[in-house]
Amino acid sequence: MTAAPTLSKQERIVSKRLIEMLFGNGDSKSRSAFPLRAVYLQTARQAGCAPIQILISVPKKRFKHAVDRNRVKRQVREAYRHHKQILEGTVAEEGQLLIAFIWLSDRHCPSSEVEKKVVSLLQQINKNL
């Protein structure tokens, strides 16, 4: 029996410096699969960080209620957790990949559709690395 895939604290972008690096300097690339957009950047690995780190953003402009934003984040997080092996082995030993998933729609989507879109984005990112 294999262990279920997990999403640890080290796999999340929490550092303001990393967020600014991802969105600030203009080196990052972007891919879309409506209702999601992925912004990603390959950099040198920071000490104590996972090789791939993610951030999930659901703007308040799209969903006014926190419960709705949290549901969408949970759907994206679960889809990524189940399919993160698509990117395994693509990041160099000393490299790091930062990915931000941004929700673009103002409507909920079924989990199966969100999962398809996350897989599509991960495959696009894998192809372009």
Short mmCIF file of C-alpha atoms in Angstrom, two decimals:
data_model
loop_
_atom_site.label_atom_id
_atom_site.label_comp_id
_atom_site.label_asym_id
_atom_site.label_seq_id
_atom_site.Cartn_x
_atom_site.Cartn_y
_atom_site.Cartn_z
CA MET A 1 0.00 0.00 0.00
CA THR A 2 1.47 3.35 -1.02
CA ALA A 3 1.30 6.43 1.14
CA ALA A 4 -1.20 9.11 0.17
CA PRO A 5 0.33 12.27 -1.31
CA THR A 6 0.66 15.09 1.19
CA LEU A 7 1.13 18.84 1.05
CA SER A 8 3.52 19.97 3.76
CA LYS A 9 4.16 23.46 5.16
CA GLN A 10 7.50 23.58 3.31
CA GLU A 11 5.65 23.20 0.00
CA ARG A 12 3.75 26.47 0.48
CA ILE A 13 5.02 29.95 -0.33
CA VAL A 14 4.80 31.93 2.90
CA SER A 15 7.81 34.23 2.59
CA LYS A 16 7.08 37.79 1.46
CA ARG A 17 10.48 37.81 -0.24
CA LEU A 18 9.54 34.79 -2.39
CA ILE A 19 6.14 36.30 -3.24
CA GLU A 20 7.82 39.55 -4.31
CA MET A 21 10.34 37.56 -6.35
CA LEU A 22 7.50 35.70 -8.09
CA PHE A 23 5.36 38.74 -8.91
CA GLY A 24 7.73 41.71 -8.72
CA ASN A 25 10.66 41.43 -11.10
CA GLY A 26 8.88 40.43 -14.33
CA ASP A 27 10.86 37.22 -14.90
CA SER A 28 7.94 34.91 -14.12
CA LYS A 29 5.87 33.16 -16.78
CA SER A 30 2.12 32.68 -16.87
CA ARG A 31 -0.22 30.00 -18.21
CA SER A 32 -4.02 29.99 -18.20
CA ALA A 33 -6.65 27.26 -18.12
CA PHE A 34 -9.88 29.04 -17.24
CA PRO A 35 -10.91 29.41 -14.39
CA LEU A 36 -7.28 29.19 -13.21
CA ARG A 37 -4.08 31.00 -14.04
CA ALA A 38 -0.65 29.79 -12.97
CA VAL A 39 2.26 32.19 -12.54
CA TYR A 40 5.57 30.38 -12.11
CA LEU A 41 9.26 31.14 -11.73
CA GLN A 42 12.32 28.94 -11.57
CA THR A 43 14.99 30.22 -9.14
CA ALA A 44 17.88 29.04 -6.99
CA ARG A 45 16.72 27.04 -3.99
CA GLN A 46 16.47 28.74 -0.63
CA ALA A 47 17.79 26.88 2.42
CA GLY A 48 15.21 24.66 4.10
CA CYS A 49 12.66 25.00 1.28
CA ALA A 50 11.02 22.33 -0.85
CA PRO A 51 12.02 22.18 -4.55
CA ILE A 52 8.44 23.13 -5.57
CA GLN A 53 6.39 25.64 -3.60
CA ILE A 54 2.85 26.82 -4.31
CA LEU A 55 0.57 29.72 -3.42
CA ILE A 56 -3.19 29.73 -4.01
CA SER A 57 -5.02 33.03 -4.40
CA VAL A 58 -8.77 33.53 -4.65
CA PRO A 59 -9.49 37.27 -4.78
CA LYS A 60 -12.16 38.81 -2.56
CA LYS A 61 -13.35 40.56 -5.71
CA ARG A 62 -14.47 37.14 -7.07
CA PHE A 63 -16.06 35.71 -3.91
CA LYS A 64 -17.17 38.07 -1.16
CA HIS A 65 -17.64 35.37 1.48
CA ALA A 66 -14.63 33.68 3.06
CA VAL A 67 -16.38 30.31 3.05
CA ASP A 68 -16.59 30.46 -0.77
CA ARG A 69 -12.94 31.48 -1.14
CA ASN A 70 -11.86 28.70 1.23
CA ARG A 71 -13.84 26.10 -0.73
CA VAL A 72 -12.13 27.05 -3.99
CA LYS A 73 -8.69 27.04 -2.33
CA ARG A 74 -9.42 23.60 -0.91
CA GLN A 75 -10.39 22.30 -4.36
CA VAL A 76 -7.20 23.66 -5.97
CA ARG A 77 -5.02 22.40 -3.09
CA GLU A 78 -6.49 18.88 -3.33
CA ALA A 79 -6.09 18.77 -7.11
CA TYR A 80 -2.45 19.88 -6.82
CA ARG A 81 -1.75 17.42 -4.00
CA HIS A 82 -3.03 14.49 -6.09
CA HIS A 83 -1.11 15.45 -9.24
CA LYS A 84 2.09 17.14 -8.04
CA GLN A 85 4.13 14.13 -9.23
CA ILE A 86 3.74 15.55 -12.79
CA LEU A 87 6.48 18.06 -11.87
CA GLU A 88 8.74 15.64 -9.95
CA GLY A 89 12.22 15.45 -11.40
CA THR A 90 11.83 18.57 -13.55
CA VAL A 91 13.48 20.92 -11.06
CA ALA A 92 17.30 20.87 -10.88
CA GLU A 93 18.97 19.71 -7.64
CA GLU A 94 19.86 23.28 -6.61
CA GLY A 95 16.81 24.86 -8.27
CA GLN A 96 13.39 25.79 -6.99
CA LEU A 97 10.05 26.25 -8.72
CA LEU A 98 7.55 28.77 -7.35
CA ILE A 99 3.95 28.47 -8.58
CA ALA A 100 0.99 30.73 -7.81
CA PHE A 101 -2.49 29.51 -8.74
CA ILE A 102 -4.89 32.45 -9.19
CA TRP A 103 -8.66 31.95 -9.52
CA LEU A 104 -10.16 34.00 -12.39
CA SER A 105 -13.86 33.14 -12.33
CA ASP A 106 -16.63 34.43 -10.09
CA ARG A 107 -18.44 31.07 -10.13
CA HIS A 108 -17.81 27.78 -8.37
CA CYS A 109 -16.72 24.81 -10.49
CA PRO A 110 -17.06 21.11 -9.77
CA SER A 111 -13.97 19.53 -8.22
CA SER A 112 -13.50 17.29 -11.28
CA GLU A 113 -13.24 20.34 -13.55
CA VAL A 114 -10.83 22.12 -11.19
CA GLU A 115 -8.71 18.95 -11.12
CA LYS A 116 -8.60 18.80 -14.96
CA LYS A 117 -7.51 22.44 -15.14
CA VAL A 118 -4.79 22.00 -12.50
CA VAL A 119 -3.45 18.93 -14.37
CA SER A 120 -3.48 20.91 -17.61
CA LEU A 121 -1.53 23.77 -16.01
CA LEU A 122 1.01 21.41 -14.42
CA GLN A 123 1.57 19.70 -17.78
CA GLN A 124 2.04 23.09 -19.50
CA ILE A 125 4.53 24.16 -16.84
CA ASN A 126 6.37 20.82 -17.11
CA LYS A 127 6.61 21.21 -20.89
CA ASN A 128 8.01 24.76 -20.65
CA LEU A 129 10.72 24.11 -18.05
#
